[in-house]
Amino acid sequence: MLRSFRIPHTLALLFAIMAAALAATWLLPQGEFQTSVNDAGNTVVVPGTYQHAEERTTLSPLTLFTVVPRAMAASQDIIFFVLIVGGALAVLRASGLIDAVLGWTLRRVGHSPKLLIVIGMSVFAIGSGTIGVAEEYIPFAAMLITLCLAMRMDVITAMGILIVGYGIGYGVAVLNPFTVIVAQSVSGLEPASGWEYRLALFVPFVAIGVHHVWSYAKKVQADPDASLMKGIEPLHAPPSEYPPLDGRRIVLLLAALAALVLMIWGISTRGWYLVELGALFIGLALFTGLVGGLGVNGTARQFGDGAAELAMTALLIGFARSIALILEEGVVLHTIVDVLATPLSLLGAHLAAVGMMFVQLAINFFIPSGSGQAFVTMPIMAPLADLVGISRQTAVLAFQFGDGLANMLFPTNVILMSILGIAGIPYDRWFRFAAPLLLKLLVAAAIALAISVVIGYQ
């Protein structure tokens, strides 16, 4: 019987979690914290004000069906961004640019897959840990997959470089404006304070991630049957031969690099987000198609086909967002936060710090947004830290670990589901790869939190 059991399709799995969330709104006590606007103009919860709802809100079973289009509407920015990126990548590939760059790269680093893993993961972790890059990594998925397959590694390895780097970057963020800075602001701390300790943690945490990904990659290189993707055809197989990086493609490469620089500049100095980035990719696709010889009709056809390939990914994003929407409308989201946070007051300082991390980890399943989680939990955790005898800076660090590291595993994270959808990785295969790594990182995080209590981390 156990041998015949199979993990359901990711879409079916998310629908089952939605059904469980709906049942929770019927079974759990309903209630909310009072909220207020802090000095920074952000709405935060007021600790100690949780009250049960006077009238119970009962969601209809039909909510399971009506919530999906509403959740997709609420997630339209990332859904449309993913579709646009898919279209742009299809145009870039049709021009021969991506394959030409991959061929050039393979001739230089193809002898050292480990170098690709170390450099790639470090770059992704630095981007996430400093300026909070996340959705912007989605365009790199297809290129990484093709590169790793050409080096006799598999799709899991490629996405390990990307997703693990992104998760560790958020977990040990030095300056992330969407998580660390927000959590510190809510907690009454100086923005970016305590960066020295977080910077010291960066290298060992990345090293743990590199070791896990490289150990898996070596097994796959030695025995392709050891791949967790065995039996699944890759969506982005490497070509049998690579086109030359000629003059026309060098012009296209310079345009792509200019778009990348413009993207970094816009994010860091102008507050650009998915709308502006989507516009940038549309412009890049149009330039690439016309200069690359595809013509108007060819460019439009390739763009449409590339976007169509990511229709399932768009659905996964909508279903993932539906889970949190059900809990919010069922008025049990704050109940879950209150129930998870209350026992921490009974623990000693060291255990309370580690306990905070696991509470944040659990809450991240229901509130995958880092800034959203900070606004809901840190007004509770910061005063709680004072009561149990640990610094508020340690409470923020516990928040980082619980929020960021979970990004690489929890299916409610729409960015994770977007990348897995693009890569064609079933969630159960990814879970088998990422769950052991998350356990290793949580052990390291618990040690780091215990040390922060000992040294009085401020």
PDB file of C-alpha atoms in Angstrom, residues 95 248 251-252 286-295 299:
ATOM      1  CA  SER A  95      17.679  34.732 -31.186  1.00  0.00           C
ATOM      2  CA  ARG A 248      24.983  40.503 -33.691  1.00  0.00           C
ATOM      3  CA  VAL A 251      25.111  43.538 -29.422  1.00  0.00           C
ATOM      4  CA  LEU A 252      22.188  41.595 -27.924  1.00  0.00           C
ATOM      5  CA  LEU A 286      11.269  43.734 -28.518  1.00  0.00           C
ATOM      6  CA  PHE A 287      14.853  44.924 -29.073  1.00  0.00           C
ATOM      7  CA  THR A 288      16.178  41.348 -29.127  1.00  0.00           C
ATOM      8  CA  GLY A 289      13.551  40.142 -31.565  1.00  0.00           C
ATOM      9  CA  LEU A 290      14.036  42.952 -34.052  1.00  0.00           C
ATOM     10  CA  VAL A 291      17.842  43.119 -33.879  1.00  0.00           C
ATOM     11  CA  GLY A 292      18.113  39.324 -33.656  1.00  0.00           C
ATOM     12  CA  GLY A 293      16.351  38.875 -36.991  1.00  0.00           C
ATOM     13  CA  LEU A 294      13.062  37.398 -35.756  1.00  0.00           C
ATOM     14  CA  GLY A 295      10.952  40.163 -37.252  1.00  0.00           C
ATOM     15  CA  THR A 299       9.018  38.141 -32.005  1.00  0.00           C
TER      16      THR A 299
END
